[in-house]
PDB file of C-alpha atoms in Angstrom:
ATOM      1  CA  UNK A   1       0.035   0.042  -0.004  1.00 91.00           C
ATOM      2  CA  UNK A   2       1.401   3.342  -1.055  1.00 94.00           C
ATOM      3  CA  UNK A   3       1.254   6.309   1.361  1.00 94.00           C
ATOM      4  CA  UNK A   4      -1.827   8.459   0.695  1.00 94.00           C
ATOM      5  CA  UNK A   5      -2.037  12.248   0.373  1.00 93.00           C
ATOM      6  CA  UNK A   6      -2.601  12.875   4.066  1.00 92.00           C
ATOM      7  CA  UNK A   7       0.148  10.475   5.159  1.00 92.00           C
ATOM      8  CA  UNK A   8       2.632  12.311   2.802  1.00 93.00           C
ATOM      9  CA  UNK A   9       1.700  16.014   2.672  1.00 93.00           C
ATOM     10  CA  UNK A  10      -0.768  16.876   5.387  1.00 89.00           C
ATOM     11  CA  UNK A  11       0.287  19.581   7.971  1.00 90.00           C
ATOM     12  CA  UNK A  12      -1.790  21.307  10.615  1.00 90.00           C
ATOM     13  CA  UNK A  13      -1.813  22.571  14.108  1.00 89.00           C
ATOM     14  CA  UNK A  14      -4.624  22.082  16.666  1.00 85.00           C
ATOM     15  CA  UNK A  15      -5.753  24.030  19.731  1.00 85.00           C
ATOM     16  CA  UNK A  16      -6.454  22.355  23.052  1.00 78.00           C
ATOM     17  CA  UNK A  17      -7.608  23.440  26.525  1.00 77.00           C
ATOM     18  CA  UNK A  18      -4.716  24.159  28.891  1.00 73.00           C
ATOM     19  CA  UNK A  19      -5.702  25.285  32.372  1.00 71.00           C
ATOM     20  CA  UNK A  20      -9.148  26.020  31.276  1.00 74.00           C
ATOM     21  CA  UNK A  21      -8.058  28.255  28.302  1.00 79.00           C
ATOM     22  CA  UNK A  22      -8.078  27.259  24.727  1.00 84.00           C
ATOM     23  CA  UNK A  23      -4.437  27.452  23.533  1.00 81.00           C
ATOM     24  CA  UNK A  24      -3.493  27.376  19.829  1.00 85.00           C
ATOM     25  CA  UNK A  25      -0.761  25.167  18.549  1.00 83.00           C
ATOM     26  CA  UNK A  26      -0.778  22.537  21.252  1.00 84.00           C
ATOM     27  CA  UNK A  27      -0.760  19.663  18.751  1.00 86.00           C
ATOM     28  CA  UNK A  28       1.277  19.647  15.566  1.00 89.00           C
ATOM     29  CA  UNK A  29       0.082  17.021  12.989  1.00 88.00           C
ATOM     30  CA  UNK A  30       1.979  16.172   9.761  1.00 91.00           C
ATOM     31  CA  UNK A  31       2.611  13.656   7.069  1.00 91.00           C
ATOM     32  CA  UNK A  32       6.057  12.809   5.849  1.00 91.00           C
ATOM     33  CA  UNK A  33       7.211  12.824   2.191  1.00 93.00           C
ATOM     34  CA  UNK A  34       9.858  10.185   3.038  1.00 93.00           C
ATOM     35  CA  UNK A  35       7.305   7.550   3.983  1.00 93.00           C
ATOM     36  CA  UNK A  36       7.785   4.342   2.090  1.00 94.00           C
ATOM     37  CA  UNK A  37       5.058   1.974   0.707  1.00 95.00           C
ATOM     38  CA  UNK A  38       3.866  -0.859   2.992  1.00 94.00           C
ATOM     39  CA  UNK A  39       4.926  -4.374   1.962  1.00 95.00           C
ATOM     40  CA  UNK A  40       3.471  -7.598   3.240  1.00 94.00           C
ATOM     41  CA  UNK A  41       4.231 -11.309   3.096  1.00 96.00           C
ATOM     42  CA  UNK A  42       1.391 -13.700   4.097  1.00 96.00           C
ATOM     43  CA  UNK A  43       1.581 -17.423   4.892  1.00 97.00           C
ATOM     44  CA  UNK A  44      -1.548 -19.487   5.724  1.00 97.00           C
ATOM     45  CA  UNK A  45      -2.053 -23.196   6.163  1.00 98.00           C
ATOM     46  CA  UNK A  46      -5.254 -24.946   7.169  1.00 98.00           C
ATOM     47  CA  UNK A  47      -7.126 -28.206   7.300  1.00 97.00           C
ATOM     48  CA  UNK A  48     -10.859 -29.084   6.981  1.00 97.00           C
ATOM     49  CA  UNK A  49     -12.243 -32.507   7.220  1.00 97.00           C
ATOM     50  CA  UNK A  50     -14.665 -34.924   8.876  1.00 96.00           C
ATOM     51  CA  UNK A  51     -14.028 -36.977  11.945  1.00 94.00           C
ATOM     52  CA  UNK A  52     -17.075 -39.092  11.965  1.00 94.00           C
ATOM     53  CA  UNK A  53     -19.975 -36.541  12.197  1.00 95.00           C
ATOM     54  CA  UNK A  54     -17.654 -33.929  13.611  1.00 97.00           C
ATOM     55  CA  UNK A  55     -16.535 -31.325  11.048  1.00 97.00           C
ATOM     56  CA  UNK A  56     -13.127 -29.852  11.958  1.00 98.00           C
ATOM     57  CA  UNK A  57     -11.496 -26.716  10.473  1.00 98.00           C
ATOM     58  CA  UNK A  58      -8.097 -25.466  11.663  1.00 98.00           C
ATOM     59  CA  UNK A  59      -5.986 -22.655  10.339  1.00 97.00           C
ATOM     60  CA  UNK A  60      -2.619 -21.090  11.116  1.00 98.00           C
ATOM     61  CA  UNK A  61      -1.647 -17.721   9.678  1.00 96.00           C
ATOM     62  CA  UNK A  62       1.434 -15.429   9.733  1.00 96.00           C
ATOM     63  CA  UNK A  63       1.870 -11.946   8.181  1.00 93.00           C
ATOM     64  CA  UNK A  64       5.026  -9.837   8.081  1.00 92.00           C
ATOM     65  CA  UNK A  65       4.576  -6.206   7.187  1.00 90.00           C
ATOM     66  CA  UNK A  66       7.524  -3.896   6.440  1.00 91.00           C
ATOM     67  CA  UNK A  67       7.124  -0.115   6.717  1.00 91.00           C
ATOM     68  CA  UNK A  68       3.580  -0.106   8.115  1.00 87.00           C
ATOM     69  CA  UNK A  69       2.341   3.512   8.219  1.00 88.00           C
ATOM     70  CA  UNK A  70       1.011   4.550  11.633  1.00 82.00           C
ATOM     71  CA  UNK A  71       0.085   7.906  13.228  1.00 80.00           C
ATOM     72  CA  UNK A  72       2.345   8.316  16.235  1.00 79.00           C
ATOM     73  CA  UNK A  73       3.562  10.902  18.649  1.00 78.00           C
ATOM     74  CA  UNK A  74       7.210  11.548  17.738  1.00 80.00           C
ATOM     75  CA  UNK A  75       8.065  14.166  20.285  1.00 77.00           C
ATOM     76  CA  UNK A  76       9.169  13.127  23.851  1.00 73.00           C
ATOM     77  CA  UNK A  77       8.544  16.515  25.467  1.00 75.00           C
ATOM     78  CA  UNK A  78       5.963  16.695  28.219  1.00 75.00           C
ATOM     79  CA  UNK A  79       5.281  20.301  27.213  1.00 77.00           C
ATOM     80  CA  UNK A  80       3.498  21.384  24.053  1.00 80.00           C
ATOM     81  CA  UNK A  81       3.594  21.331  21.121  1.00 83.00           C
ATOM     82  CA  UNK A  82       2.998  17.578  20.999  1.00 84.00           C
ATOM     83  CA  UNK A  83       4.137  16.434  17.564  1.00 87.00           C
ATOM     84  CA  UNK A  84       2.254  13.585  15.762  1.00 87.00           C
ATOM     85  CA  UNK A  85       3.453  12.304  12.440  1.00 89.00           C
ATOM     86  CA  UNK A  86       2.678   9.531   9.968  1.00 90.00           C
ATOM     87  CA  UNK A  87       5.773   7.354  10.123  1.00 88.00           C
ATOM     88  CA  UNK A  88       6.924   3.926   8.992  1.00 88.00           C
ATOM     89  CA  UNK A  89       7.362   1.084  11.441  1.00 82.00           C
ATOM     90  CA  UNK A  90      10.394  -1.001  10.543  1.00 82.00           C
ATOM     91  CA  UNK A  91       8.584  -4.372  10.787  1.00 84.00           C
ATOM     92  CA  UNK A  92       5.288  -5.729  12.183  1.00 84.00           C
ATOM     93  CA  UNK A  93       4.617  -9.426  12.601  1.00 86.00           C
ATOM     94  CA  UNK A  94       1.104 -10.825  13.024  1.00 88.00           C
ATOM     95  CA  UNK A  95       0.431 -14.470  13.772  1.00 90.00           C
ATOM     96  CA  UNK A  96      -2.384 -16.543  15.013  1.00 95.00           C
ATOM     97  CA  UNK A  97      -4.428 -19.709  14.963  1.00 97.00           C
ATOM     98  CA  UNK A  98      -8.116 -20.666  14.515  1.00 97.00           C
ATOM     99  CA  UNK A  99     -10.114 -23.860  15.218  1.00 98.00           C
ATOM    100  CA  UNK A 100     -13.718 -24.521  14.553  1.00 98.00           C
ATOM    101  CA  UNK A 101     -15.860 -27.615  15.221  1.00 98.00           C
ATOM    102  CA  UNK A 102     -19.405 -28.368  14.132  1.00 98.00           C
ATOM    103  CA  UNK A 103     -21.482 -31.345  15.214  1.00 98.00           C
ATOM    104  CA  UNK A 104     -25.048 -32.370  14.416  1.00 97.00           C
ATOM    105  CA  UNK A 105     -26.719 -33.248  17.815  1.00 96.00           C
ATOM    106  CA  UNK A 106     -30.050 -34.131  16.111  1.00 96.00           C
ATOM    107  CA  UNK A 107     -31.449 -34.078  12.573  1.00 95.00           C
ATOM    108  CA  UNK A 108     -32.641 -30.488  13.249  1.00 97.00           C
ATOM    109  CA  UNK A 109     -30.043 -29.227  15.824  1.00 98.00           C
ATOM    110  CA  UNK A 110     -26.378 -28.384  15.259  1.00 98.00           C
ATOM    111  CA  UNK A 111     -23.814 -27.067  17.653  1.00 98.00           C
ATOM    112  CA  UNK A 112     -20.817 -25.007  16.488  1.00 98.00           C
ATOM    113  CA  UNK A 113     -17.863 -23.432  18.252  1.00 98.00           C
ATOM    114  CA  UNK A 114     -14.756 -21.636  17.172  1.00 98.00           C
ATOM    115  CA  UNK A 115     -11.746 -20.087  18.824  1.00 98.00           C
ATOM    116  CA  UNK A 116      -9.252 -17.550  17.475  1.00 97.00           C
ATOM    117  CA  UNK A 117      -5.951 -16.509  18.983  1.00 96.00           C
ATOM    118  CA  UNK A 118      -4.036 -13.537  17.577  1.00 92.00           C
ATOM    119  CA  UNK A 119      -0.914 -11.670  18.468  1.00 87.00           C
ATOM    120  CA  UNK A 120       1.219  -8.854  16.913  1.00 82.00           C
ATOM    121  CA  UNK A 121       4.862  -7.920  17.501  1.00 79.00           C
ATOM    122  CA  UNK A 122       6.573  -4.795  16.148  1.00 75.00           C
ATOM    123  CA  UNK A 123      10.099  -3.538  15.858  1.00 70.00           C
ATOM    124  CA  UNK A 124       9.969   0.191  16.655  1.00 61.00           C
ATOM    125  CA  UNK A 125      12.410   3.058  17.027  1.00 53.00           C
ATOM    126  CA  UNK A 126      11.569   3.434  20.727  1.00 51.00           C
ATOM    127  CA  UNK A 127       9.218   1.898  23.277  1.00 49.00           C
ATOM    128  CA  UNK A 128       7.170   5.169  23.221  1.00 45.00           C
ATOM    129  CA  UNK A 129       5.858   4.266  19.831  1.00 45.00           C
ATOM    130  CA  UNK A 130       4.617   0.735  20.710  1.00 49.00           C
ATOM    131  CA  UNK A 131       1.029   1.715  20.290  1.00 48.00           C
ATOM    132  CA  UNK A 132      -0.342  -0.842  17.823  1.00 53.00           C
ATOM    133  CA  UNK A 133       0.374  -4.068  19.792  1.00 58.00           C
ATOM    134  CA  UNK A 134      -2.640  -4.301  22.009  1.00 66.00           C
ATOM    135  CA  UNK A 135      -5.365  -2.698  19.865  1.00 73.00           C
ATOM    136  CA  UNK A 136      -6.680  -6.052  18.656  1.00 80.00           C
ATOM    137  CA  UNK A 137      -8.079  -8.562  21.141  1.00 88.00           C
ATOM    138  CA  UNK A 138      -5.935 -11.648  21.456  1.00 90.00           C
ATOM    139  CA  UNK A 139      -8.787 -14.077  21.941  1.00 94.00           C
ATOM    140  CA  UNK A 140     -12.186 -14.486  20.290  1.00 96.00           C
ATOM    141  CA  UNK A 141     -14.632 -17.309  21.092  1.00 98.00           C
ATOM    142  CA  UNK A 142     -18.043 -17.984  19.434  1.00 98.00           C
ATOM    143  CA  UNK A 143     -20.460 -20.767  20.196  1.00 98.00           C
ATOM    144  CA  UNK A 144     -23.798 -21.367  18.431  1.00 98.00           C
ATOM    145  CA  UNK A 145     -26.828 -23.519  18.569  1.00 98.00           C
ATOM    146  CA  UNK A 146     -28.608 -23.717  15.152  1.00 98.00           C
ATOM    147  CA  UNK A 147     -32.031 -25.249  14.798  1.00 98.00           C
ATOM    148  CA  UNK A 148     -33.748 -25.811  11.386  1.00 97.00           C
ATOM    149  CA  UNK A 149     -37.111 -27.406  10.948  1.00 96.00           C
ATOM    150  CA  UNK A 150     -38.812 -28.834   7.865  1.00 94.00           C
ATOM    151  CA  UNK A 151     -41.702 -26.304   8.081  1.00 95.00           C
ATOM    152  CA  UNK A 152     -39.200 -23.504   7.255  1.00 95.00           C
ATOM    153  CA  UNK A 153     -38.644 -22.173  10.807  1.00 97.00           C
ATOM    154  CA  UNK A 154     -35.045 -21.707  12.009  1.00 98.00           C
ATOM    155  CA  UNK A 155     -33.385 -20.235  15.149  1.00 98.00           C
ATOM    156  CA  UNK A 156     -29.854 -19.407  15.967  1.00 98.00           C
ATOM    157  CA  UNK A 157     -28.572 -18.662  19.452  1.00 98.00           C
ATOM    158  CA  UNK A 158     -24.912 -17.465  19.647  1.00 98.00           C
ATOM    159  CA  UNK A 159     -22.615 -16.436  22.469  1.00 97.00           C
ATOM    160  CA  UNK A 160     -19.639 -14.279  21.706  1.00 96.00           C
ATOM    161  CA  UNK A 161     -16.548 -13.658  23.917  1.00 97.00           C
ATOM    162  CA  UNK A 162     -14.126 -10.917  22.993  1.00 94.00           C
ATOM    163  CA  UNK A 163     -10.917 -10.448  24.967  1.00 92.00           C
ATOM    164  CA  UNK A 164      -9.773  -7.097  26.387  1.00 87.00           C
ATOM    165  CA  UNK A 165      -7.807  -4.683  24.201  1.00 82.00           C
ATOM    166  CA  UNK A 166      -5.245  -2.066  25.174  1.00 73.00           C
ATOM    167  CA  UNK A 167      -5.573   0.984  23.029  1.00 68.00           C
ATOM    168  CA  UNK A 168      -2.275   2.764  22.813  1.00 56.00           C
ATOM    169  CA  UNK A 169       0.706   2.254  25.153  1.00 48.00           C
ATOM    170  CA  UNK A 170       2.082   5.814  25.011  1.00 44.00           C
ATOM    171  CA  UNK A 171       2.375   7.355  28.511  1.00 36.00           C
ATOM    172  CA  UNK A 172       3.088  10.847  27.193  1.00 36.00           C
ATOM    173  CA  UNK A 173      -0.369  12.314  26.625  1.00 38.00           C
ATOM    174  CA  UNK A 174      -4.062  11.497  27.225  1.00 41.00           C
ATOM    175  CA  UNK A 175      -6.561  12.689  24.656  1.00 40.00           C
ATOM    176  CA  UNK A 176      -9.884  14.271  25.509  1.00 39.00           C
ATOM    177  CA  UNK A 177      -9.616  13.775  29.260  1.00 39.00           C
ATOM    178  CA  UNK A 178     -10.515  10.028  29.121  1.00 40.00           C
ATOM    179  CA  UNK A 179      -9.437   8.161  32.245  1.00 44.00           C
ATOM    180  CA  UNK A 180      -6.217   6.272  32.346  1.00 45.00           C
ATOM    181  CA  UNK A 181      -6.193   2.472  32.449  1.00 46.00           C
ATOM    182  CA  UNK A 182      -6.582   1.026  35.918  1.00 47.00           C
ATOM    183  CA  UNK A 183      -3.083  -0.550  35.724  1.00 47.00           C
ATOM    184  CA  UNK A 184      -1.571   2.951  35.677  1.00 46.00           C
ATOM    185  CA  UNK A 185      -0.871   3.310  31.964  1.00 44.00           C
ATOM    186  CA  UNK A 186      -2.124   6.690  30.658  1.00 42.00           C
ATOM    187  CA  UNK A 187      -3.217   6.204  27.069  1.00 43.00           C
ATOM    188  CA  UNK A 188      -4.126   8.517  24.219  1.00 45.00           C
ATOM    189  CA  UNK A 189      -7.352   6.670  23.311  1.00 49.00           C
ATOM    190  CA  UNK A 190      -8.633   6.207  26.810  1.00 52.00           C
ATOM    191  CA  UNK A 191      -7.042   2.958  28.174  1.00 67.00           C
ATOM    192  CA  UNK A 192      -8.456  -0.471  28.040  1.00 74.00           C
ATOM    193  CA  UNK A 193     -11.542  -1.855  26.451  1.00 79.00           C
ATOM    194  CA  UNK A 194     -12.648  -4.661  28.789  1.00 82.00           C
ATOM    195  CA  UNK A 195     -13.490  -8.222  27.766  1.00 89.00           C
ATOM    196  CA  UNK A 196     -17.097  -9.016  27.340  1.00 91.00           C
ATOM    197  CA  UNK A 197     -19.486 -11.887  26.816  1.00 95.00           C
ATOM    198  CA  UNK A 198     -22.741 -11.282  24.941  1.00 95.00           C
ATOM    199  CA  UNK A 199     -25.388 -13.329  23.237  1.00 97.00           C
ATOM    200  CA  UNK A 200     -27.445 -12.901  19.960  1.00 97.00           C
ATOM    201  CA  UNK A 201     -30.669 -14.537  18.757  1.00 98.00           C
ATOM    202  CA  UNK A 202     -31.944 -14.872  15.185  1.00 98.00           C
ATOM    203  CA  UNK A 203     -35.374 -16.408  14.399  1.00 98.00           C
ATOM    204  CA  UNK A 204     -36.445 -16.822  10.718  1.00 98.00           C
ATOM    205  CA  UNK A 205     -39.096 -18.303   8.522  1.00 98.00           C
ATOM    206  CA  UNK A 206     -38.354 -19.466   5.031  1.00 96.00           C
ATOM    207  CA  UNK A 207     -41.182 -19.913   2.554  1.00 96.00           C
ATOM    208  CA  UNK A 208     -42.145 -19.825  -1.078  1.00 94.00           C
ATOM    209  CA  UNK A 209     -43.327 -16.577  -2.554  1.00 94.00           C
ATOM    210  CA  UNK A 210     -44.589 -17.305  -6.049  1.00 89.00           C
ATOM    211  CA  UNK A 211     -41.966 -19.720  -7.429  1.00 90.00           C
ATOM    212  CA  UNK A 212     -38.989 -18.327  -5.480  1.00 94.00           C
ATOM    213  CA  UNK A 213     -37.575 -18.550  -1.992  1.00 95.00           C
ATOM    214  CA  UNK A 214     -38.252 -15.854   0.536  1.00 97.00           C
ATOM    215  CA  UNK A 215     -37.323 -15.314   4.183  1.00 97.00           C
ATOM    216  CA  UNK A 216     -38.411 -13.039   7.009  1.00 98.00           C
ATOM    217  CA  UNK A 217     -36.203 -12.819  10.081  1.00 98.00           C
ATOM    218  CA  UNK A 218     -35.973 -11.111  13.466  1.00 98.00           C
ATOM    219  CA  UNK A 219     -32.555 -10.536  14.989  1.00 97.00           C
ATOM    220  CA  UNK A 220     -31.694  -9.473  18.495  1.00 97.00           C
ATOM    221  CA  UNK A 221     -28.116  -8.486  19.081  1.00 94.00           C
ATOM    222  CA  UNK A 222     -26.827  -8.273  22.632  1.00 94.00           C
ATOM    223  CA  UNK A 223     -29.829 -10.172  23.935  1.00 94.00           C
ATOM    224  CA  UNK A 224     -29.356  -9.359  27.642  1.00 93.00           C
ATOM    225  CA  UNK A 225     -28.778  -5.593  26.936  1.00 92.00           C
ATOM    226  CA  UNK A 226     -25.327  -5.798  28.603  1.00 86.00           C
ATOM    227  CA  UNK A 227     -23.289  -2.676  27.907  1.00 81.00           C
ATOM    228  CA  UNK A 228     -19.877  -3.253  26.384  1.00 83.00           C
ATOM    229  CA  UNK A 229     -17.172  -1.322  24.609  1.00 78.00           C
ATOM    230  CA  UNK A 230     -15.150  -2.347  21.554  1.00 78.00           C
ATOM    231  CA  UNK A 231     -13.188   0.935  22.002  1.00 73.00           C
ATOM    232  CA  UNK A 232     -12.062   2.490  25.329  1.00 68.00           C
ATOM    233  CA  UNK A 233     -14.256   5.590  25.078  1.00 61.00           C
ATOM    234  CA  UNK A 234     -16.865   6.429  27.764  1.00 55.00           C
ATOM    235  CA  UNK A 235     -19.483   7.132  25.026  1.00 54.00           C
ATOM    236  CA  UNK A 236     -19.145   3.798  23.254  1.00 58.00           C
ATOM    237  CA  UNK A 237     -21.493   1.620  25.232  1.00 71.00           C
ATOM    238  CA  UNK A 238     -23.436  -0.566  22.901  1.00 78.00           C
ATOM    239  CA  UNK A 239     -26.777  -1.918  24.187  1.00 85.00           C
ATOM    240  CA  UNK A 240     -29.456  -4.269  22.711  1.00 93.00           C
ATOM    241  CA  UNK A 241     -30.232  -3.920  19.041  1.00 93.00           C
ATOM    242  CA  UNK A 242     -33.310  -5.378  17.385  1.00 96.00           C
ATOM    243  CA  UNK A 243     -34.028  -5.420  13.714  1.00 96.00           C
ATOM    244  CA  UNK A 244     -35.941  -7.322  11.059  1.00 97.00           C
ATOM    245  CA  UNK A 245     -35.114  -8.405   7.499  1.00 97.00           C
ATOM    246  CA  UNK A 246     -36.794  -9.690   4.349  1.00 97.00           C
ATOM    247  CA  UNK A 247     -35.032 -11.592   1.672  1.00 96.00           C
ATOM    248  CA  UNK A 248     -36.366 -12.651  -1.722  1.00 96.00           C
ATOM    249  CA  UNK A 249     -34.415 -14.757  -4.220  1.00 93.00           C
ATOM    250  CA  UNK A 250     -35.138 -14.057  -7.876  1.00 90.00           C
TER     251      UNK A 250
END
């Protein structure tokens, strides 16, 4: 991926409140004409097969990215202006594994579960720029019961677990007054997004409309209305969402 216009040429200063007064030039933001294009090498190996009635899918993946472009604080001063630039990271390595199993409990009832583990390592100029490592959850787990009846009715009940994520490890500046992480790390994006476990439900009815297949469905995401954050911002709580759908196949 080549650097875009903003990552190459953008330049601006931003005001911010200091001691209750709006002060210009607290943040200096810029691109860099010397930024190189990102390059990636990907390796993936997997297996899918049947063990009796059990369907097993496994996958290992590895990606090595050179010169990843990130927006990072490049000044070390605790006093303004705080300088942020688009820079190349020398090398980023992503690796992980996935496994999924699916088993028919009854003719009309199937259970499925999958697990994903992911990690990222980066070689950086200094520890102050190690901001990308924890922004993706390391573990994801999904489990699902799927029921399908001959009369066209179906129901899916799914549980979803998402691991905690640490947004930014820079201890130099906190944006927007968001609280620091409880472990004492002050972060630009507000700290840690906690892990969460939520459930979803989908009920549908498939039928013939004319000579073609049609389906109406009701979906309830976050069934128990448990607030959770994918990002560590105080305004990001996501509650229960209910919506319907209609599908018609021509």
